[in-house]
Short mmCIF file of C-alpha atoms in Angstrom, two decimals:
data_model
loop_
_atom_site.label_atom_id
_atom_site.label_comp_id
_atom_site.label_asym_id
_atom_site.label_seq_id
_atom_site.Cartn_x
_atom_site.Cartn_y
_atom_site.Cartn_z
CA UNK A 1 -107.29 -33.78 31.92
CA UNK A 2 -104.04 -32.84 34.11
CA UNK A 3 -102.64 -29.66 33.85
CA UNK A 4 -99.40 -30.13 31.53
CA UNK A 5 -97.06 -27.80 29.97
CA UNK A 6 -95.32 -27.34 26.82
CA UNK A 7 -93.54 -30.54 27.56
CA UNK A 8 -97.24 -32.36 26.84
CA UNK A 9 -96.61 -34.79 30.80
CA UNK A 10 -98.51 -33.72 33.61
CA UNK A 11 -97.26 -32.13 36.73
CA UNK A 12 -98.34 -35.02 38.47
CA UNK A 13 -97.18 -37.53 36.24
CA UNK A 14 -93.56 -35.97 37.14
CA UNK A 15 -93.61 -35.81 40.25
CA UNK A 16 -95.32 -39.40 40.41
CA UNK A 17 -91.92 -41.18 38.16
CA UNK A 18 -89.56 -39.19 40.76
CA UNK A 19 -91.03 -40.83 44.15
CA UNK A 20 -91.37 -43.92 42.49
CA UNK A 21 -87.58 -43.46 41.35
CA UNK A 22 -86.01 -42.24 44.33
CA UNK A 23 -86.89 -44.78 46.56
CA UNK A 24 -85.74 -47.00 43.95
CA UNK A 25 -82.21 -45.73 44.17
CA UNK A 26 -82.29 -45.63 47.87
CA UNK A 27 -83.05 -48.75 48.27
CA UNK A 28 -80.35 -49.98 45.89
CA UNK A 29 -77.76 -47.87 46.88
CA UNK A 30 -77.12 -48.80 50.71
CA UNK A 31 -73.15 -48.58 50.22
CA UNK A 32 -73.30 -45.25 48.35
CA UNK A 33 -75.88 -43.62 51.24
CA UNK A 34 -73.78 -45.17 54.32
CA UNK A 35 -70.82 -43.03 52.55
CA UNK A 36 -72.10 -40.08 50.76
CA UNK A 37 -76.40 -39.08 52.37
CA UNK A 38 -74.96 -36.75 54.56
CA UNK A 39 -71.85 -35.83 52.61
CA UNK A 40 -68.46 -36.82 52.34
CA UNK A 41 -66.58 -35.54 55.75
CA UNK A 42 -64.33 -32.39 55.26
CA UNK A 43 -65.67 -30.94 51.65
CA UNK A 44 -68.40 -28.04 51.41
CA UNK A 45 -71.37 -29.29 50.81
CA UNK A 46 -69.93 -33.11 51.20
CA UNK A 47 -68.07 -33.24 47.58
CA UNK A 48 -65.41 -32.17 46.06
CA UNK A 49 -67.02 -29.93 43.70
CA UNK A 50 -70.03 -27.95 44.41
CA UNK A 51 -71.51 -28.98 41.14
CA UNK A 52 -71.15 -32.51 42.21
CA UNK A 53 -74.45 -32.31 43.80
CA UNK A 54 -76.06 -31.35 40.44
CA UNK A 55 -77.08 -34.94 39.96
CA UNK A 56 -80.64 -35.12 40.27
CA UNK A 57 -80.06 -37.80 42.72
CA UNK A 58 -80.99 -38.33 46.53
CA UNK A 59 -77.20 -38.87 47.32
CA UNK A 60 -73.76 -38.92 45.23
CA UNK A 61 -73.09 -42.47 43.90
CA UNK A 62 -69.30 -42.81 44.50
CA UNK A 63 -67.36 -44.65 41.43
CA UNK A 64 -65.53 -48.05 42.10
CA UNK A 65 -64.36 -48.00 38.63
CA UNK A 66 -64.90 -47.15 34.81
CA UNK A 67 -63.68 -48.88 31.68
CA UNK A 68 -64.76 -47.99 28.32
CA UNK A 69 -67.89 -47.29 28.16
CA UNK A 70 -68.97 -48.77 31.24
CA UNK A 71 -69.16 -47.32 34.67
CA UNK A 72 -69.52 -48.82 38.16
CA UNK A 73 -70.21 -47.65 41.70
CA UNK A 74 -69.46 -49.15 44.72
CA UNK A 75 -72.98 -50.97 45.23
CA UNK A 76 -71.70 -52.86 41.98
CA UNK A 77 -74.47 -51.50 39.84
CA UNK A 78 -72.63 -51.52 35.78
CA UNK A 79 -73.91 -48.59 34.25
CA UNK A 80 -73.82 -47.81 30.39
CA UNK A 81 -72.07 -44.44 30.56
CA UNK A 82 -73.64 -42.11 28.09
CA UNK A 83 -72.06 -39.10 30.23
CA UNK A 84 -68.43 -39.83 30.41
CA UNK A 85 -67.38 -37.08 32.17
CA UNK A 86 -69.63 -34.32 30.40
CA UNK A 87 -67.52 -35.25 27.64
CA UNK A 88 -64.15 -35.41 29.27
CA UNK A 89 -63.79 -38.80 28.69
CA UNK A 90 -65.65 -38.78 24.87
CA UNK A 91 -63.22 -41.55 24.17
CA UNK A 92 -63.88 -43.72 26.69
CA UNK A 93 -62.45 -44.09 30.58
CA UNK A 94 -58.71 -45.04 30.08
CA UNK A 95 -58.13 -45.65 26.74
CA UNK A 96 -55.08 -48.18 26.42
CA UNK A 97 -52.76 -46.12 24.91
CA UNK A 98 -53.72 -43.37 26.83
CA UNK A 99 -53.43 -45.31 30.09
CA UNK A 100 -50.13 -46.86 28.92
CA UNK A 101 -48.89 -43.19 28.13
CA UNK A 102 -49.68 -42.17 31.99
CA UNK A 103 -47.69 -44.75 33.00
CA UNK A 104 -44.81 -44.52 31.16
CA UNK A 105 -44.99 -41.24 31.76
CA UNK A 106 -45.37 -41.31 35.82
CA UNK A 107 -41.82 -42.83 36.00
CA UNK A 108 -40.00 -40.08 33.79
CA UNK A 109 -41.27 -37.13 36.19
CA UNK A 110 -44.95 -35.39 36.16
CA UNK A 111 -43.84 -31.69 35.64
CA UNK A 112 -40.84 -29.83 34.08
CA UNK A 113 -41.48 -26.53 32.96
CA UNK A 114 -39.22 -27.49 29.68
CA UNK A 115 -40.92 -29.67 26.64
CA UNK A 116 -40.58 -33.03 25.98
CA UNK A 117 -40.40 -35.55 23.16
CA UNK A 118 -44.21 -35.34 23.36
CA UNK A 119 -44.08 -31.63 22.69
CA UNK A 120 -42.50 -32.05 19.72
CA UNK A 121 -44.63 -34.67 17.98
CA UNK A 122 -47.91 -32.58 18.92
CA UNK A 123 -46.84 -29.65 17.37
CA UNK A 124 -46.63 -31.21 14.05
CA UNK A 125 -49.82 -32.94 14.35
CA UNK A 126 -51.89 -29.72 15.75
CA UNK A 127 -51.61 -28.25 12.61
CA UNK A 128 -52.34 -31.15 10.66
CA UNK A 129 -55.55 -32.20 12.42
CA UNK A 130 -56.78 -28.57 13.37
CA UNK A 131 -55.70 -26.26 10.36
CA UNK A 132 -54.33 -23.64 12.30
CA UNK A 133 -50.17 -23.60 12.30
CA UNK A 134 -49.72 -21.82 15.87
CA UNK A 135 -50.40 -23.75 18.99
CA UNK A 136 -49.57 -23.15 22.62
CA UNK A 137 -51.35 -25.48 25.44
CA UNK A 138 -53.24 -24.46 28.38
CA UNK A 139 -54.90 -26.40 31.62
CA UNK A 140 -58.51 -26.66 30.70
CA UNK A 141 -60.52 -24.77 27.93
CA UNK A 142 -61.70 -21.52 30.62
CA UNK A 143 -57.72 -20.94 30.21
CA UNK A 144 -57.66 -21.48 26.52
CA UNK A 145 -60.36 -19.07 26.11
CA UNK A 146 -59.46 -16.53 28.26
CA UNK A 147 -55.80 -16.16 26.84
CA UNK A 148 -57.02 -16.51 22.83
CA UNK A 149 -59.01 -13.62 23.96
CA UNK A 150 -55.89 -11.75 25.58
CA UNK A 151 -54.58 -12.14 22.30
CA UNK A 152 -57.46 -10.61 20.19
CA UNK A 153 -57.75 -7.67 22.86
CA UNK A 154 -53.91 -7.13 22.15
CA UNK A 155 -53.49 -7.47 18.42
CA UNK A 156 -56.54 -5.68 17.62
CA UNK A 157 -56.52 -3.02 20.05
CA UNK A 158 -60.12 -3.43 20.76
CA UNK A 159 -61.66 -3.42 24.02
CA UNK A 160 -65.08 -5.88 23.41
CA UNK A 161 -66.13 -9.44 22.90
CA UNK A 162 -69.23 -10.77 21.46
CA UNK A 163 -71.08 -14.17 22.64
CA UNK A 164 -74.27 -15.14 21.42
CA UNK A 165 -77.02 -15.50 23.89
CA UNK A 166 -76.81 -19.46 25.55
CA UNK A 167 -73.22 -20.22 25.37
CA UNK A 168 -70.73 -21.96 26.94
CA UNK A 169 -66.96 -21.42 27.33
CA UNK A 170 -66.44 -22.49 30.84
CA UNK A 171 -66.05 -20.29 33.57
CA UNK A 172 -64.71 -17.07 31.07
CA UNK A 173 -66.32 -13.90 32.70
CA UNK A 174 -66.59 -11.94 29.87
CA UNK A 175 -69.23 -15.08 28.30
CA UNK A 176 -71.16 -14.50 31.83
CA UNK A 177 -73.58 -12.62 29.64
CA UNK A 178 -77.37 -13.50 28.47
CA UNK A 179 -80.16 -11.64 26.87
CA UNK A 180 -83.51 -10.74 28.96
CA UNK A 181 -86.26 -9.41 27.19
CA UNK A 182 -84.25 -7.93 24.61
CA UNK A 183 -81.37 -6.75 26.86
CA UNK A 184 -77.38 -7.67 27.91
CA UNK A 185 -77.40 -8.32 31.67
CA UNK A 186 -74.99 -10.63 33.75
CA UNK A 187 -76.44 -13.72 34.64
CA UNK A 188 -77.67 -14.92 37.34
CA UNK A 189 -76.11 -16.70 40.14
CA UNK A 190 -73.01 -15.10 39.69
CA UNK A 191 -70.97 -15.38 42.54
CA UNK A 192 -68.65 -12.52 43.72
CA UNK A 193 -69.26 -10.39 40.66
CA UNK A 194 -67.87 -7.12 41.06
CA UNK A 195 -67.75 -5.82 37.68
CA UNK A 196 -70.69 -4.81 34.79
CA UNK A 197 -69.68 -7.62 32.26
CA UNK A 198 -72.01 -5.96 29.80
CA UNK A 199 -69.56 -3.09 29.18
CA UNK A 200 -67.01 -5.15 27.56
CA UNK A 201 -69.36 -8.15 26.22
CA UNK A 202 -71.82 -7.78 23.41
CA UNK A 203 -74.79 -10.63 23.14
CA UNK A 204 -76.93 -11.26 20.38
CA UNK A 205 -78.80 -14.36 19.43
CA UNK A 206 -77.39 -17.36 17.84
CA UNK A 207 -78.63 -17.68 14.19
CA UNK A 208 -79.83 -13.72 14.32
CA UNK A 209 -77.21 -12.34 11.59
CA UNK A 210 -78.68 -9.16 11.13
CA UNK A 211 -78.24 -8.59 14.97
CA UNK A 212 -74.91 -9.77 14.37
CA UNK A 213 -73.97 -7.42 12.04
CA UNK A 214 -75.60 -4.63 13.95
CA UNK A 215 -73.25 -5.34 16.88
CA UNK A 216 -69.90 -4.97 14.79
CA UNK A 217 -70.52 -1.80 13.24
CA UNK A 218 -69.22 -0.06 15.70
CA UNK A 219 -66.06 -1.92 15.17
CA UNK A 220 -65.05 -2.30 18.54
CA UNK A 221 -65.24 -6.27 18.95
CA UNK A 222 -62.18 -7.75 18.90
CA UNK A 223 -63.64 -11.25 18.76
CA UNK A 224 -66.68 -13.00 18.79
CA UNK A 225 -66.35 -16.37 20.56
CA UNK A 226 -68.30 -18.83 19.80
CA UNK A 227 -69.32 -22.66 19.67
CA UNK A 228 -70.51 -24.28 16.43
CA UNK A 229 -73.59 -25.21 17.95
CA UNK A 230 -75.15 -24.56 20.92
CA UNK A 231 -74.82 -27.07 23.52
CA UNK A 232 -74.67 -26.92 27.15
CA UNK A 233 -78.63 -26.25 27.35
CA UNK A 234 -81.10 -27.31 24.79
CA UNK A 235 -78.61 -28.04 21.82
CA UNK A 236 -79.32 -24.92 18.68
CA UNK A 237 -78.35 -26.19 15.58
CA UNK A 238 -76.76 -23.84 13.14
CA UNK A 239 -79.39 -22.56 10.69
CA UNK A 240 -78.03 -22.89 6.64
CA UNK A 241 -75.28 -19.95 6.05
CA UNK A 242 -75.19 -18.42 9.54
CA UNK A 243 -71.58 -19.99 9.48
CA UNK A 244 -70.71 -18.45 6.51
CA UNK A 245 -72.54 -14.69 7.56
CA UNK A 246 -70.92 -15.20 10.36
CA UNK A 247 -67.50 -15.57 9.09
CA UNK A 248 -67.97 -12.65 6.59
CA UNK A 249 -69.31 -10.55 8.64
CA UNK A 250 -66.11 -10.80 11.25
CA UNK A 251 -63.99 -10.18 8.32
CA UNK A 252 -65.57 -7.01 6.72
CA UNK A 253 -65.53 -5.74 10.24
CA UNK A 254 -61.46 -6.63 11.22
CA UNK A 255 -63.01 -8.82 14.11
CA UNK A 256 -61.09 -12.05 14.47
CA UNK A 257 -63.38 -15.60 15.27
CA UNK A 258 -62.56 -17.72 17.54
CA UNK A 259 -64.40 -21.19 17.95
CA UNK A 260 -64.20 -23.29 20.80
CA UNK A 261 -64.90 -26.91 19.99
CA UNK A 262 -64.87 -28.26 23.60
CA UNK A 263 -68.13 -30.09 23.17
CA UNK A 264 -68.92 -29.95 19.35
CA UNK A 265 -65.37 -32.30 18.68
CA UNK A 266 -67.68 -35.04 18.89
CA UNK A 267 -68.28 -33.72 15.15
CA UNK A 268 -64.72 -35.43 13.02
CA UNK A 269 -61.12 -36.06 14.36
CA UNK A 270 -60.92 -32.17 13.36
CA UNK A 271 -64.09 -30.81 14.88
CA UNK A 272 -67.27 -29.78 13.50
CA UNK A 273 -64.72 -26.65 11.80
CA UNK A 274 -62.91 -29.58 9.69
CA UNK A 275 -66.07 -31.64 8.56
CA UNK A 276 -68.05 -28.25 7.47
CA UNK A 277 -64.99 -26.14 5.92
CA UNK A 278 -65.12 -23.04 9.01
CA UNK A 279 -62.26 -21.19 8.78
CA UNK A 280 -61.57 -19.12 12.60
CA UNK A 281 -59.06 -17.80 12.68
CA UNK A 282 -58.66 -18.41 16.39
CA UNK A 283 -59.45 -22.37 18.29
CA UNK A 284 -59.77 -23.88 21.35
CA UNK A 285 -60.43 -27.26 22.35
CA UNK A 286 -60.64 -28.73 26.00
CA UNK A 287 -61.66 -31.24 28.03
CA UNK A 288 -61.16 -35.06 25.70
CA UNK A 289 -57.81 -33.57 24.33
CA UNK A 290 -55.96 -35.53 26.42
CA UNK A 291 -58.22 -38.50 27.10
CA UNK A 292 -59.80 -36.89 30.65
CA UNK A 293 -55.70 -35.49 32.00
CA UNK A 294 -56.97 -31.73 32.31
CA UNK A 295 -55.55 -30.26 29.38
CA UNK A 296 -56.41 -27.59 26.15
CA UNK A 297 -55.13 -26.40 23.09
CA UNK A 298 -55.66 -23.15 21.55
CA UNK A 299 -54.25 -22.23 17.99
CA UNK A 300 -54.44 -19.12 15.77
CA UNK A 301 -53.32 -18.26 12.52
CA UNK A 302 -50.16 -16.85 10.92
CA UNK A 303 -51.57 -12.97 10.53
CA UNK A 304 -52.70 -13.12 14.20
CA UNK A 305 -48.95 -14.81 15.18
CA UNK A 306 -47.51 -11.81 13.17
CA UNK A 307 -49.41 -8.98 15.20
CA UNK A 308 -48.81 -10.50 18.22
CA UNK A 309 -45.02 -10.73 17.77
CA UNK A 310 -45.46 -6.98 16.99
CA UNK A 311 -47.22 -6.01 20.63
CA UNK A 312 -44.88 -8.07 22.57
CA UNK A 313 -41.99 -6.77 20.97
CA UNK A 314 -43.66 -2.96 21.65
CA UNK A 315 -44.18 -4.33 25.46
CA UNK A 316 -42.07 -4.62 28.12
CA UNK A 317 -41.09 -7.80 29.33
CA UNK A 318 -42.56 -9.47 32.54
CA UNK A 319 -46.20 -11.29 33.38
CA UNK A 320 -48.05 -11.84 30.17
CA UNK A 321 -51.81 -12.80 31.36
CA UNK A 322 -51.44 -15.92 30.49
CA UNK A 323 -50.25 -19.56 31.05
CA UNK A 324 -49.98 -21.69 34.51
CA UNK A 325 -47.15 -23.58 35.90
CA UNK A 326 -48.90 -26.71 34.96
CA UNK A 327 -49.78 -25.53 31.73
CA UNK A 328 -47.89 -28.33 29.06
CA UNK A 329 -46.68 -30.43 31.58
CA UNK A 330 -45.04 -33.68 30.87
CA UNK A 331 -48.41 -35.80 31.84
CA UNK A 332 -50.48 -34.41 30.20
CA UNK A 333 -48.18 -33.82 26.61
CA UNK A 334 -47.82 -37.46 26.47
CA UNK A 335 -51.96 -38.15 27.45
CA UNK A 336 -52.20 -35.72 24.39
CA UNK A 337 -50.32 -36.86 22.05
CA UNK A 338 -51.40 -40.58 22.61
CA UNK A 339 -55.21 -39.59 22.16
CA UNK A 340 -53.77 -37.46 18.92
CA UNK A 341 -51.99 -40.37 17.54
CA UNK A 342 -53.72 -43.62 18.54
CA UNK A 343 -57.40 -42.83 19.86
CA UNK A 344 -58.90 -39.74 18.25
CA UNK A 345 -59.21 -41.94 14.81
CA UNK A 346 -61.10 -41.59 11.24
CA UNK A 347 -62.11 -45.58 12.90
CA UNK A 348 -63.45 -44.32 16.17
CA UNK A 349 -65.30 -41.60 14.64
CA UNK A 350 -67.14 -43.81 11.93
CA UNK A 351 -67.87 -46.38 14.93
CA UNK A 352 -69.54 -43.60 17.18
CA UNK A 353 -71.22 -41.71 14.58
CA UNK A 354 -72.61 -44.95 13.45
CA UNK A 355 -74.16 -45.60 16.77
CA UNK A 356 -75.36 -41.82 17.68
CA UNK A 357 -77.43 -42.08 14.38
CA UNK A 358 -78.71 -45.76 15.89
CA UNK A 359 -79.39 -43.49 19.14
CA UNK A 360 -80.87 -40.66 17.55
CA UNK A 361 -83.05 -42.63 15.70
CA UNK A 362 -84.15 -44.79 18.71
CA UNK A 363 -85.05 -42.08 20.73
CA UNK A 364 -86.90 -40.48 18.58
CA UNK A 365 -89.20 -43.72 17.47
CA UNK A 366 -89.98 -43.38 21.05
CA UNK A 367 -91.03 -39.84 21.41
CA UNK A 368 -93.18 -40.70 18.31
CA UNK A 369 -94.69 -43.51 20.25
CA UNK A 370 -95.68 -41.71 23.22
CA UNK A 371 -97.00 -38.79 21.00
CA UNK A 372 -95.31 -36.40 22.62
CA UNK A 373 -94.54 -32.77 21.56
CA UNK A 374 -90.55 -33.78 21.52
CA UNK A 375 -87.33 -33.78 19.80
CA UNK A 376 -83.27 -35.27 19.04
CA UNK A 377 -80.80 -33.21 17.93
CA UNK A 378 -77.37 -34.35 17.08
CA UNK A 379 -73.85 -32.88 15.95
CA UNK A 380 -71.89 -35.96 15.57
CA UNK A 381 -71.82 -38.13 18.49
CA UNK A 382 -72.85 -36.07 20.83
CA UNK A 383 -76.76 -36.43 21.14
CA UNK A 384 -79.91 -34.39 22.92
CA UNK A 385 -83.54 -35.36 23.62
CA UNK A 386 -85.12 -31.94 24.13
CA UNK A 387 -88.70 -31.69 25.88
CA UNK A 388 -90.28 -29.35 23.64
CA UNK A 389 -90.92 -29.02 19.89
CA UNK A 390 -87.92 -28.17 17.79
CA UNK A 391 -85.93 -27.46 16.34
CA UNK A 392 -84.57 -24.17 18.47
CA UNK A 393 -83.48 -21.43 16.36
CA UNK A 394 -81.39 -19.58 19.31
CA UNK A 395 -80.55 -19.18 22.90
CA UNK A 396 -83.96 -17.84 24.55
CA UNK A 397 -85.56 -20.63 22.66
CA UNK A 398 -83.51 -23.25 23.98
CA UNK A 399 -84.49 -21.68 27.76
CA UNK A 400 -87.62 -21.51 27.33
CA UNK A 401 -87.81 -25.43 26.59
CA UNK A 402 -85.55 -26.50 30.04
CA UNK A 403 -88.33 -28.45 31.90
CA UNK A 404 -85.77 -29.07 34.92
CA UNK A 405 -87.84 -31.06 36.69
CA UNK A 406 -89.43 -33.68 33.89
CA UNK A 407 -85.56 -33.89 32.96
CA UNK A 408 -84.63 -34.50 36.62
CA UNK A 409 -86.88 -37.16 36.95
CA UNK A 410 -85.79 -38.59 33.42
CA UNK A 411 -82.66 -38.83 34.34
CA UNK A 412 -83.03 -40.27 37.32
CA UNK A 413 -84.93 -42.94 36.20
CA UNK A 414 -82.67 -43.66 33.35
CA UNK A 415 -79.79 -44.29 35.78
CA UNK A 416 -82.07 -46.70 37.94
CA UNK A 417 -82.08 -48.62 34.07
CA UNK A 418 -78.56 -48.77 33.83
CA UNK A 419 -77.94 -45.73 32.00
CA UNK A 420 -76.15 -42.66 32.88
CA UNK A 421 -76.40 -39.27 30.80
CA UNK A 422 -75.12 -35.96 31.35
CA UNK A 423 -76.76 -34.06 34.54
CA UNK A 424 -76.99 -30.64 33.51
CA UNK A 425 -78.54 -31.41 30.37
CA UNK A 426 -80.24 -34.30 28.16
CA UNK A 427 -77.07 -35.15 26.76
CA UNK A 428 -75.66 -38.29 25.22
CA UNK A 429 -72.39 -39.20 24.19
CA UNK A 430 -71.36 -42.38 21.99
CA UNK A 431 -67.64 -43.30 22.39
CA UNK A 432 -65.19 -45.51 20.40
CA UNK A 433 -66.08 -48.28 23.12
CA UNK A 434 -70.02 -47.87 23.24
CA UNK A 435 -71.83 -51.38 22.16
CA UNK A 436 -74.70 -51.51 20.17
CA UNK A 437 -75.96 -53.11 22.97
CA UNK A 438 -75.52 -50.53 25.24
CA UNK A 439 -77.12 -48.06 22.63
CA UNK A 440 -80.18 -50.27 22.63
CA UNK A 441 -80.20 -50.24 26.47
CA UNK A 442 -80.37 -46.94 26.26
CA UNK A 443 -83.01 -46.94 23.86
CA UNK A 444 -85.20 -49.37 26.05
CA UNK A 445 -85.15 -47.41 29.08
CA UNK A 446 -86.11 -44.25 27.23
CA UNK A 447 -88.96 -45.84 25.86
CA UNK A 448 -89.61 -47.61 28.68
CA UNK A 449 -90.25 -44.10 30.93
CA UNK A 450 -91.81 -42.13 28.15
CA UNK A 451 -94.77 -44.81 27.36
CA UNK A 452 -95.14 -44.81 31.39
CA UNK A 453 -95.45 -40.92 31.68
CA UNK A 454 -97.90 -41.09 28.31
CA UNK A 455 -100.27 -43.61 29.93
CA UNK A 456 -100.86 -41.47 33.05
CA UNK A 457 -101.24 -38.05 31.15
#
């Protein structure tokens, strides 16, 4: 018997499928090498963005094209894209109204620094799709967050924030904070970290509501700040009532909630907060806002709008912390409100979460086949195979079952079958142009690779 970890595939068996697929993609990839093996001339580390060579691939693939649901590079190879953009593009590559708003758009002028038409139609349908009846737009979600929390610091007069242990809000500093072995320490591979985040960042475990509670009794969180559900590791699934503790909890304790939906909007045309009646009282939402234009919204709710009128009228005038010059700019406002009006649909939501529940279901037969020690998890349309029994109750859990390597090699392969998924993580996402078809692709190649790694174990 092979030494094997919690995963249940050998060592060897890993390490076997990644040869085997790497000189697969070599050898089909001779346009995509020639250009991109040694990197692309001029950029650190050959790509435009460091992260870029997170693919666990031998070389970037550089894109010809993508079109709903499909992706191609420029070896030809048509990939079902199950990634789109780490969720950027969750409604598909260039939706037609979307692409027809751009262009429009593009002859009017890119930038302004004044509102437009646009402007005004999105703030009437912000409230109506989100809840909340004060908006203001931002560049990406990191802005989004890090001005909501301004705004908590300032109305509340409190100095703290509190994250639970695994999240994700983008490249926010104060959420730069994990637990280890019980303790709040700045995580690692921090670059250029000057500052002891833990002073002004509580952490406790996701689904851990005594812990919770604990941490605001000294009433000096402004805001916890969190995501619905876990998910830019192992996806944690709320347990039953943490969403309501948590939201009493904040109350009895003056602390304000804010919940960023960048990934968990995959959920209902108003988030996973619409669909299961959460009530922050502070909301951010980035990245497929504006159907892959960088753009965010943030919102908040009358009581907070009041306060904050108060502190800036009690401040002087001049630099408030927050907003960029491209912040709301023409492009992106009319991106936005064609994805609010025409893409991000009751329709398109029943179609994907049809086919995510086809997925789920498929992957999981699969894991069941191979008999290994595996599981799905799913909020909406966004979808996770996880390499480890389930389901994770919290953050260390969902660390502890990363098997970067098996999941390297898994996705790797995958892409060699004509199906791309997100790089930093088993995730899936089904968008209003995904095809059954594709779905079952996807579903083939899965089983396909787990029945080879069960023979050899």
């Amino acid at each position: 018997m092979m030494a094997q970890d919690h995963t249940g595939v050998p060592k060897a068996a890993i390490a076997a499928l990644m040869a085997a697929e790497q000189d697969r993609f070599i050898a089909a990839h001779p346009r995509s090498a020639e250009a991109a093996a040694n990197g692309l001339s001029g950029f650190y580390q050959g790509v435009p963005m460091h992260w870029m060579r997170d693919w666990p691939l031998p070389f970037p693939i550089l894109v010809q094209n993508a079109h709903g649901a499909t992706l191609t590079d420029i070896d030809g190879h048509e990939r079902a894209d199950f990634c789109l953009g780490d969720t950027g593009a969750m409604f598909g590559h260039s939706p037609p109204p979307v692409a027809k708003a751009i262009a429009e758009q593009a002859q009017r002028g890119l930038t302004y620094m004044l509102p437009t038409a646009d402007a005004a139609a999105i703030g009437h349908l912000l409230p109506q799709i989100f809840g909340l009846p004060h908006w203001q737009i931002a560049t990406t979600a990191t802005d989004a967050n890090r001005f909501a929390l301004r705004v908590a610091r300032a109305v509340t007069g409190r100095p703290r924030i509190l994250v639970f242990n695994g999240c994700y809000h983008g490249t926010v500093d104060e959420t730069f904070v994990r637990l280890d072995k019980g303790q709040a320490v700045n995580r690692p591979g921090l670059l250029g970290q000057f500052t002891d985040l833990t002073r002004d960042t509580a952490v406790v475990e996701f689904n851990d509501l005594t812990a919770l509670e604990q941490a605001l009794k000294a009433g000096d969180i402004a805001c916890v700040i969190t995501e619905p559900v876990l998910t830019n590791s192992c996806m944690v699934l709320p347990e039953p009532g943490f969403h309501a503790g948590l939201r009493r909890l904040t109350r009895e304790t003056g602390t304000l909630l804010l919940i960023d939906e960048t990934h968990t909007i995959s959920t209902a045309r108003g988030g996973y907060s619409a669909r299961y009646g959460l009530e922050p009282d502070m909301f951010v939402l980035g990245k497929p806002i504006a159907g892959g234009i960088p753009a965010s919204i943030w919102g908040f709710t009358d009581d907070i709008a009041r306060r904050l009128d108060a502190v800036r009228a009690a401040t002087p005038s001049g630099h408030s912390g927050m907003g960029t010059t491209l912040s709301a700019n023409a492009l992106a406002l009319a991106a936005m409100r064609a994805v609010l009006e025409q893409v991000m649909t009751a329709d398109a939501y029943a179609h994907m979460e049809r086919l995510a529940d086809r997925l789920e279901k498929g992957l999981m037969a699969a894991i069941t086949a191979a008999s290994l020690p595996w599981h799905v998890a799913r909020v909406g349309a966004r979808v996770e195979f996880i390499c480890a029994p389930g389901p994770l109750r919290n953050g260390t859990a969902a660390e502890a079952a990363h098997a970067p390597e098996l999941e390297a090699a898994l996705h790797l392969a995958l892409l060699n079958r004509g199906c791309l998924i997100a790089p930093f993580h088993n995730m899936m996402l089904v968008c209003p142009a995904t095809t059954a078809i594709q779905v079952d692709r996807l579903i083939a190649a899965f089983t396909d690779i787990t029945g080879q790694l069960r023979r050899v174990a």
